[in-house]
Every structure is written in C-alpha cells, then in structure tokens.
Short mmCIF file of C-alpha atoms in Angstrom, two decimals:
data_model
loop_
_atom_site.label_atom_id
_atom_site.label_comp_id
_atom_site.label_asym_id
_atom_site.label_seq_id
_atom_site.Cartn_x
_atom_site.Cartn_y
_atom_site.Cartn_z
CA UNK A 1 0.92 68.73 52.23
CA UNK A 2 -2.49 68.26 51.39
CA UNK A 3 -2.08 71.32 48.24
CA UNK A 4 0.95 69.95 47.23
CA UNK A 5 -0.98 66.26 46.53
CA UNK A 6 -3.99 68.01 44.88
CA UNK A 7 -1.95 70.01 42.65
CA UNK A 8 -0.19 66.92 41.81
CA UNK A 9 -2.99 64.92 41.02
CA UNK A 10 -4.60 67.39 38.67
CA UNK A 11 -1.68 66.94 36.63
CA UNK A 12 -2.22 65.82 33.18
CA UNK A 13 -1.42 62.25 33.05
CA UNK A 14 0.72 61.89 29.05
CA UNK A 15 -0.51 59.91 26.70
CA UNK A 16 0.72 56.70 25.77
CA UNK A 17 2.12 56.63 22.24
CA UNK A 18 1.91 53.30 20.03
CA UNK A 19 4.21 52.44 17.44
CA UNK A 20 2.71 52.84 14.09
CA UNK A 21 1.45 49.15 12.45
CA UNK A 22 3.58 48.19 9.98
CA UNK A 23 1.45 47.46 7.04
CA UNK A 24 1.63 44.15 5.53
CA UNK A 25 2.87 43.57 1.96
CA UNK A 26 0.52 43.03 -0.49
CA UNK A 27 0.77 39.69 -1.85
CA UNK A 28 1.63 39.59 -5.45
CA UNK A 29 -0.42 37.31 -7.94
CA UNK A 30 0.84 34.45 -9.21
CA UNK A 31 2.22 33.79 -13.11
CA UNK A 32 -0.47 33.93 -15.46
CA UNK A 33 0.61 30.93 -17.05
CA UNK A 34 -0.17 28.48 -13.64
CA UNK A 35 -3.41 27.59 -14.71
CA UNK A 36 -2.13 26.51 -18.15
CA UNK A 37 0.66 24.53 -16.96
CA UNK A 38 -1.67 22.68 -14.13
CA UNK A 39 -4.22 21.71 -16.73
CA UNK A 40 -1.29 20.48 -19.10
CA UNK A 41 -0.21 18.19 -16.45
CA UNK A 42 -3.94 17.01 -15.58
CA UNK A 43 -4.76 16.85 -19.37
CA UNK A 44 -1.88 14.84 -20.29
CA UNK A 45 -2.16 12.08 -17.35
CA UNK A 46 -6.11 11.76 -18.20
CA UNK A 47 -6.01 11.86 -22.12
CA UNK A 48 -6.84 8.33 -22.77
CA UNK A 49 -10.21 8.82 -21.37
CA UNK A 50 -10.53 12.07 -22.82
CA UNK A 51 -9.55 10.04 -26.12
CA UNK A 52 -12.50 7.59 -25.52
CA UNK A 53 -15.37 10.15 -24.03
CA UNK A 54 -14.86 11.97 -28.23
CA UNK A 55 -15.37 8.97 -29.61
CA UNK A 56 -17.78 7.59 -27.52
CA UNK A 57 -19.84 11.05 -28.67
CA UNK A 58 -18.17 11.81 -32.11
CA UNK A 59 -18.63 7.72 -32.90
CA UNK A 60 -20.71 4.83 -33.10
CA UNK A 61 -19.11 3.35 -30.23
CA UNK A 62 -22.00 2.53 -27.03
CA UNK A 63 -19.56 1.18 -24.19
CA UNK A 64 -16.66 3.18 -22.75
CA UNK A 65 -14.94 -0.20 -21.77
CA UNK A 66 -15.76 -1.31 -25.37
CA UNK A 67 -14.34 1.95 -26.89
CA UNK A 68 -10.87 1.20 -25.53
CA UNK A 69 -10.42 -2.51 -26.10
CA UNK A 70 -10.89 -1.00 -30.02
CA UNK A 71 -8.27 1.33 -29.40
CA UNK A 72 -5.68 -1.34 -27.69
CA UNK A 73 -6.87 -3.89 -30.41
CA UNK A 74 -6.34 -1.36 -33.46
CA UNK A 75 -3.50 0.65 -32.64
CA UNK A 76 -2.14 -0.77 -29.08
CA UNK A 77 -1.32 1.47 -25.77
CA UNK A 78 0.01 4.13 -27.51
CA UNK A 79 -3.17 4.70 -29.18
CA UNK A 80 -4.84 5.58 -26.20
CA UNK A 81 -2.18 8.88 -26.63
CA UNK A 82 -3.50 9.75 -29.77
CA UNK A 83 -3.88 13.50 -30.54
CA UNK A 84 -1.84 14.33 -27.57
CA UNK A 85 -0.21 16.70 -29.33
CA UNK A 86 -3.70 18.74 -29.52
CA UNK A 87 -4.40 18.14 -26.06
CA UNK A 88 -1.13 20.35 -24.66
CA UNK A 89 -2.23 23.42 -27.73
CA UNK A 90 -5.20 22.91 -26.13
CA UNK A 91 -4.76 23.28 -22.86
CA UNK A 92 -1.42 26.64 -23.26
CA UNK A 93 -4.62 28.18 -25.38
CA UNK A 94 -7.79 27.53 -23.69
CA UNK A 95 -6.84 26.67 -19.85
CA UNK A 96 -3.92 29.33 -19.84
CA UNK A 97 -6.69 31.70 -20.90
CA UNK A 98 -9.17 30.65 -18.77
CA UNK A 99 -7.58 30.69 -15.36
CA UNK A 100 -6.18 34.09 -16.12
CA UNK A 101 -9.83 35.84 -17.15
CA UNK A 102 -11.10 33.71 -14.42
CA UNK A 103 -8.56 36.22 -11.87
CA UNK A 104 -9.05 38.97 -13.87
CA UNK A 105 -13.13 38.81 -14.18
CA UNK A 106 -13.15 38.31 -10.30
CA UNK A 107 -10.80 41.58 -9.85
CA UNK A 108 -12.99 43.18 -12.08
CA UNK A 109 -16.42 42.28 -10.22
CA UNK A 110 -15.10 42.63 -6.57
CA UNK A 111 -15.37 38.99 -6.03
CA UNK A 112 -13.19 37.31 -2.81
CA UNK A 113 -12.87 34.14 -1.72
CA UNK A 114 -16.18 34.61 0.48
CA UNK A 115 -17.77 36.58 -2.43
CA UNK A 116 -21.71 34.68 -3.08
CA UNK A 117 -22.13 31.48 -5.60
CA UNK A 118 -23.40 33.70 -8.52
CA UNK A 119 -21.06 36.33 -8.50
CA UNK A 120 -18.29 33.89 -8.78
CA UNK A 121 -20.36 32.50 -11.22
CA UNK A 122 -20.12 35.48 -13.32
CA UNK A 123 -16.90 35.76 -12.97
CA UNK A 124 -16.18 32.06 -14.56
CA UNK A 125 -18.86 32.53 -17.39
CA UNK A 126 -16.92 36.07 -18.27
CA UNK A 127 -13.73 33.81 -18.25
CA UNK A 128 -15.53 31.01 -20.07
CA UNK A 129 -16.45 33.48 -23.03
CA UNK A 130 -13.13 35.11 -23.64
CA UNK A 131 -11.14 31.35 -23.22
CA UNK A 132 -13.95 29.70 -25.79
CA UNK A 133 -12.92 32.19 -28.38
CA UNK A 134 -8.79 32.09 -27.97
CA UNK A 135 -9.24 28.68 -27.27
CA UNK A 136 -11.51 27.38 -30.11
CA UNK A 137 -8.88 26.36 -33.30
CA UNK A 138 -6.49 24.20 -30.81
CA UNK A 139 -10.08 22.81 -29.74
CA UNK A 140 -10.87 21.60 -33.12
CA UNK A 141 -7.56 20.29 -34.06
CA UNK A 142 -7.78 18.11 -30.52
CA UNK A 143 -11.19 17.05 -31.38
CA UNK A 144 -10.09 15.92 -34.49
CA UNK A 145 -6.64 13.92 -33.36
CA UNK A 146 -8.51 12.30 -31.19
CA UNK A 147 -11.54 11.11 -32.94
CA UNK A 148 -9.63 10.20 -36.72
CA UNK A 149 -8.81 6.45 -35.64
CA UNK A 150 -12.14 5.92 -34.93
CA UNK A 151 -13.10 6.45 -38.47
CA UNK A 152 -13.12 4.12 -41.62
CA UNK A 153 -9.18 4.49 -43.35
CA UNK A 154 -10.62 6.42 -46.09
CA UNK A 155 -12.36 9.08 -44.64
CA UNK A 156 -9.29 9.76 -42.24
CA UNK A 157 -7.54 13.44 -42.03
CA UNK A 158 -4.23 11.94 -40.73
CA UNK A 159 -2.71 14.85 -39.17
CA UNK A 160 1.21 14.36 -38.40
CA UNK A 161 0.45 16.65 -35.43
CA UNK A 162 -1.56 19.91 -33.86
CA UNK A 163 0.61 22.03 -36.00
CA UNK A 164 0.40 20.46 -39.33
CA UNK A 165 -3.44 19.77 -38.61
CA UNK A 166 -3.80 23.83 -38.21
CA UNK A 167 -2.01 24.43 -41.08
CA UNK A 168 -3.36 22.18 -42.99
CA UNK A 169 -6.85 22.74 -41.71
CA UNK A 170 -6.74 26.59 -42.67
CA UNK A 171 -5.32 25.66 -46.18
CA UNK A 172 -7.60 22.87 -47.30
CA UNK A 173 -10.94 24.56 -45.73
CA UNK A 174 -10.23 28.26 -45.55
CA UNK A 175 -9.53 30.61 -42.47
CA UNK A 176 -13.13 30.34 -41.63
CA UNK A 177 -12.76 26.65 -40.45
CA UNK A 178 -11.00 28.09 -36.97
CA UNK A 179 -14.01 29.08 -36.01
CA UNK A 180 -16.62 25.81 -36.83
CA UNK A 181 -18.44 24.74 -33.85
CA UNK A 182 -17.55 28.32 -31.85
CA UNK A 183 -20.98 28.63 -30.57
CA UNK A 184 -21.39 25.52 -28.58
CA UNK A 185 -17.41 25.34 -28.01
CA UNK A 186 -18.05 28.57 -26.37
CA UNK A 187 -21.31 27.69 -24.64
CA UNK A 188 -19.10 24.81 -23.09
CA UNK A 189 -16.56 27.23 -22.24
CA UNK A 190 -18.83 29.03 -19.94
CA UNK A 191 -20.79 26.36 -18.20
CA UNK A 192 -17.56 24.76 -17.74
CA UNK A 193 -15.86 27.59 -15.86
CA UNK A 194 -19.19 29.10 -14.67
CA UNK A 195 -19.12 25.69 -13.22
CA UNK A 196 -15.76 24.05 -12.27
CA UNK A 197 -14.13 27.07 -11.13
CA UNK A 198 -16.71 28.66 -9.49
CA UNK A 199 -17.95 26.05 -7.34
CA UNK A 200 -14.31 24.61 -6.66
CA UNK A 201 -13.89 28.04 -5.17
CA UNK A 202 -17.35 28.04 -3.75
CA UNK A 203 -16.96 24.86 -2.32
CA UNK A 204 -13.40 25.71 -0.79
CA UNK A 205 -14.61 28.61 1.14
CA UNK A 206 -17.86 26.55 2.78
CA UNK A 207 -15.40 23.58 4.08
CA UNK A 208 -13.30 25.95 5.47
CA UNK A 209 -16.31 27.87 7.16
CA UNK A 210 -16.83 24.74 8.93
CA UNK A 211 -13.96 24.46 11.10
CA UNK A 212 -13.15 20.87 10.00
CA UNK A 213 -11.18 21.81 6.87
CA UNK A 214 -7.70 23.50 7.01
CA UNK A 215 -6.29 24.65 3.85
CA UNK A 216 -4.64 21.94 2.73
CA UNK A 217 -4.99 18.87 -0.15
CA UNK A 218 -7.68 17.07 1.82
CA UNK A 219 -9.55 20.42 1.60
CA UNK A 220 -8.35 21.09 -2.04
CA UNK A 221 -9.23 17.23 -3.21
CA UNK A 222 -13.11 17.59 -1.47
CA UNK A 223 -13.77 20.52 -3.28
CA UNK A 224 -12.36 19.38 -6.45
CA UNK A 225 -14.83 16.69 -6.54
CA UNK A 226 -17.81 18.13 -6.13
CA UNK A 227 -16.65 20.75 -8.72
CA UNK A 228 -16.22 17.67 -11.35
CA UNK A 229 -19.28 16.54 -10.68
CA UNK A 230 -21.12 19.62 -11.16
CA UNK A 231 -19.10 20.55 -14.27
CA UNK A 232 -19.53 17.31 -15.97
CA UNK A 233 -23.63 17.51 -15.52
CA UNK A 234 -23.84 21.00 -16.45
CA UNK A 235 -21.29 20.65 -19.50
CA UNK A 236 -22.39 17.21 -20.96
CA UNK A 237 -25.24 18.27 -23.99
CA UNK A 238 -22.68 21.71 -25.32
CA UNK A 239 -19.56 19.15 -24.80
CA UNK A 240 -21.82 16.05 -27.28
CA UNK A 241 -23.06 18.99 -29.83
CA UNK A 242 -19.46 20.77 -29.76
CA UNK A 243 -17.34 16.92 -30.41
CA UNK A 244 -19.80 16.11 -33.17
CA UNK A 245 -19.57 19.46 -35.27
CA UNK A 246 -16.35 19.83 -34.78
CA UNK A 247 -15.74 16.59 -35.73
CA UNK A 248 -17.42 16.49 -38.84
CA UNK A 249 -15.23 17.85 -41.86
CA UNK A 250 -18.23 17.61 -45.15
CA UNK A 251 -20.07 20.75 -46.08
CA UNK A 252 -22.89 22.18 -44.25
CA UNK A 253 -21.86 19.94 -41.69
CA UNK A 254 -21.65 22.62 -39.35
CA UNK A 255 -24.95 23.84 -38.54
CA UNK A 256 -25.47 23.70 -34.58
CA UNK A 257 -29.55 23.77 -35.16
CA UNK A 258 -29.42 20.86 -37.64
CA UNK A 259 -26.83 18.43 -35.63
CA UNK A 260 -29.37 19.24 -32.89
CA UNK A 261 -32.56 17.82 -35.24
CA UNK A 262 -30.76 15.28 -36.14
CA UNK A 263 -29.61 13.56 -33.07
CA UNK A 264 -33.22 14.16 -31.40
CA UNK A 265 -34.71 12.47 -34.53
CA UNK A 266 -32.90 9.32 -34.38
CA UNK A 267 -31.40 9.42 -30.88
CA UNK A 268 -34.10 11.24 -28.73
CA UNK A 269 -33.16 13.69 -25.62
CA UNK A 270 -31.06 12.04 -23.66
CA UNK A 271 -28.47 12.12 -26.63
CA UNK A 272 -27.30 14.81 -24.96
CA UNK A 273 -25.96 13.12 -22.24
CA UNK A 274 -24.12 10.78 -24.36
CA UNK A 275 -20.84 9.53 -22.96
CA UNK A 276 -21.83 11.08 -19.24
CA UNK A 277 -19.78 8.32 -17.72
CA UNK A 278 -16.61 8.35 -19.56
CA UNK A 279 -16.93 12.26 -19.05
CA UNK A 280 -17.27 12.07 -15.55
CA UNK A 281 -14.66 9.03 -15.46
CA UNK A 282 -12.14 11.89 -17.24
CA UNK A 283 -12.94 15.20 -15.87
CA UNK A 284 -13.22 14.15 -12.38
CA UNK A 285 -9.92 12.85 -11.51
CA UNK A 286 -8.84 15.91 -14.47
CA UNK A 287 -10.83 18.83 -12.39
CA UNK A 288 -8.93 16.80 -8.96
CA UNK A 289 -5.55 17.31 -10.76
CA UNK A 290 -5.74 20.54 -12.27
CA UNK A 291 -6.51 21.80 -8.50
CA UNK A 292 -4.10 19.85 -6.47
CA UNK A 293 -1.24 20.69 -9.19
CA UNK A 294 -2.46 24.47 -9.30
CA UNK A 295 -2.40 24.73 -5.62
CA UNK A 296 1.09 23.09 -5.21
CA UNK A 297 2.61 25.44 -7.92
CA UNK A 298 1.46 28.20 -6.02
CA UNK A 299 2.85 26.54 -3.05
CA UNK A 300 6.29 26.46 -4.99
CA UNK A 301 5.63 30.25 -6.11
CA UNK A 302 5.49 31.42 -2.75
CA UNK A 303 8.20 29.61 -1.66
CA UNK A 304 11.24 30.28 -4.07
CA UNK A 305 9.52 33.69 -3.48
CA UNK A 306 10.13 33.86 0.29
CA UNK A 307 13.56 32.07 -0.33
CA UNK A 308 14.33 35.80 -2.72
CA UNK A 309 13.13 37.93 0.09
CA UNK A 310 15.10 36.42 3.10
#
C-alpha cells in the first residue's frame, strides 16, 4: 500500500498550459490633416484679435482696446474679419504642417508621451523649422490682409483675397518675395512649437502623473494654458520683427538686422515685446482651442473607427 502511494507521488505532476495573449492592435495614427483643421477652427473664432495684435506691432497703434474701436469705427464688425481669407491658407499650410512634423519628429527621436521636456522640445523645434518654410508665403499674405486697413488709402495693397494677394505678390515683386521675412518667420516657427506643443504635451503628462487629472477636457484645457502662456513669452520679439518685415512692401525693407536697429534706436528693448497683451489675449484662448478641438477630433476618429470594426 505504502509502494503503491510512493510510486504515485513521484509521478510527474503536468504542466499547466496558458492560452497564448492575444496581442493588442496597434493603434493607427490619426489623419495628418487634424492638426490643420483644429487650428482652422481656433484661428478663425480668434482672428479679430489676431487682426489687432499685427497692427498693434505692424502700426502706430499703442492700445489694444484703442486698436479695435479704429477698426469698428473705420470699417464696422466685419472689419475685425479682415484677411480671413489668409488666416485659413495659413493655417492648411503652416499648422497642417506643423502638427504632422511635430508626430513625425517625435517618431523619429523616440519621444512618448513620458519622453523628458527637451527631447520633446526637439521634436517641436524640428517641426517648427520644416512648417516655417512650407508655411512662410500664406504667412505673408495673412500678415498683409490683416495689417492693409491700418494704413493711409494710398499706400494700401488691396488684395481681393489670399489668392489674388499671392498672385499678385509674386508678379508685382518677383518669386523671391515668398520668402521675405523667412528667417524670423522661421525662428517663430520653432519657439512656437518648441514651445506650445511641447509643453502642452509636457504639461499633459505631469497632471496626469498626479493622480488628480484624468484624461479628459479639464486636463486638456489646464495644459493648454500654461502652453499659451509659455508660447506667447517665448514667441513675442521673432512674432514683432517677423509682422513688421513682412509687412513692409518698399525696397530694402527687408533686412532683419536693420528693422532690429531701428526699433532699438527709437523704441528701445522692450520693443520686442510689443503687443504682449493682445498676443496673449489671442493665442491663449487660440492654443486652448486648437487642443480641445484636436483632442475631440481624435475623439470622433476613434469612434467612427470603432463603429467600422464592430
């Protein structure tokens, strides 16, 4: 009895087989295109005090408050839309650019969403650099939209729209003219995304860390601030330098060194922080609704995708 018990136990006990994980699906990334659309919408809402911060720079005008009661008094509420038709060029060309070398440049370096401040840094100025280039003629032509009611009748461009302003802009000055004001219009470009996309994502994946955030619009609106805020302060003296030369249309009117002389010598440093407020006033709640619209579209993505798949 005893044998039979021994033998038994020295039995090799089988092993327990597991079913093999099933490997989750990789997640697919999003249109290309989501950025630009987001920052269409933003743009579009905000333009009148994207209208007043260029002239406030590109003008004599010293009060944002008295920069708009001109534009109501001389050409009424729809003034404040001026130029909106360079705003959306703008923002399919430059933004549409930008968010997608933003993803890209972040593939490209490794970066996550948990990846350190200066590597998503990088990743924005790489972005920045690639969008201020695409991005630059549609810049000019918004630039100037916006900022020709501001000036005396006579020295006016009055361009029907962005399309006959690049047309005519390339005819009457020469192919070159798409690229006046490129170096601080791309300087711009990459403090703005080293900036606003890099610390909205920064700032995203620290208020999550603390366990009081979910992933949700109160989370998406916190970090959105602080990345305005940043963005604006970082962006403000390449944003003054790139309105004025872009703005100006006379020859040898386009030298970033001697715009920079110039404002020093009658203005003094703080020039470049010209129009701060109205800035901040516009790229705030614009940096707030380019995120918030961006991360509902992906929310819409994902769910007519999961609708396909069912």
């Amino acid at each position: 009895m005893s044998t039979s018990v021994e033998s038994a136990s020295t039995k090799p006990i089988p092993e327990l087989t597991t079913a093999p994980a099933i490997a989750k699906p990789k997640k697919q990334p999003y249109p290309f295109w989501l950025g630009g659309v987001a920052a269409t919408i933003a743009a579009s809402i905000t333009h009148p005090l994207d209208l007043t911060k260029v002239r406030l720079q590109a003008s004599g005008d010293k009060r944002m408050i008295e920069s708009i009661r001109k534009t109501l008094k001389t050409a009424g509420v729809r003034g404040l839309f001026d130029g909106i038709s360079g705003t959306w060029m703008r923002q399919m060309s430059y933004s549409l650019c930008r968010f997608w070398a933003y993803d890209e440049s972040k593939k490209y370096l490794g970066a996550g969403a948990n990846s350190p401040a200066w590597k998503l840094a990088l990743a924005g100025s790489m972005a920045g650099g690639i969008a201020g280039i695409v991005g630059n003629p549609a810049e000019i032509i918004m630039v100037r939209l916006q900022g020709d009611m501001a000036k005396a009748p006579e020295k006016r461009l009055n361009y029907k729209n962005c399309f006959d302003g690049l047309f005519r802009m390339t005819k009457e000055e020469g192919v070159s003219s798409l690229a006046r004001g490129m170096g601080p219009n791309v300087l711009r470009a990459v403090l703005m995304n080293a900036s606003q996309l890099a610390s909205y994502d920064f700032f995203k994946a620290e208020l999550l860390k603390t366990g009081y955030f979910e992933d949700n619009i109160i989370c998406h609106f916190t970090a959105s601030f602080g990345a305005g805020t940043v963005a604006t302060t970082v962006c403000s003296p390449a944003d003054v330098l790139k309105s004025r030369i872009m703005n100006a249309s006379g020859p040898g009117s386009s030298s970033t060194m001697g715009a920079i002389r110039t404002a020093l010598a009658t203005e003094g440093p703080m020039f470049m922080f010209k129009g701060w407020v109205p800035a901040w006033t516009r790229l705030q709640p614009t940096t707030i609704l380019i995120f918030l619209t961006l991360e509902q579209l992906k929310n819409v993505v994902d769910w007519t995708r999961s609708i396909k798949s069912e």
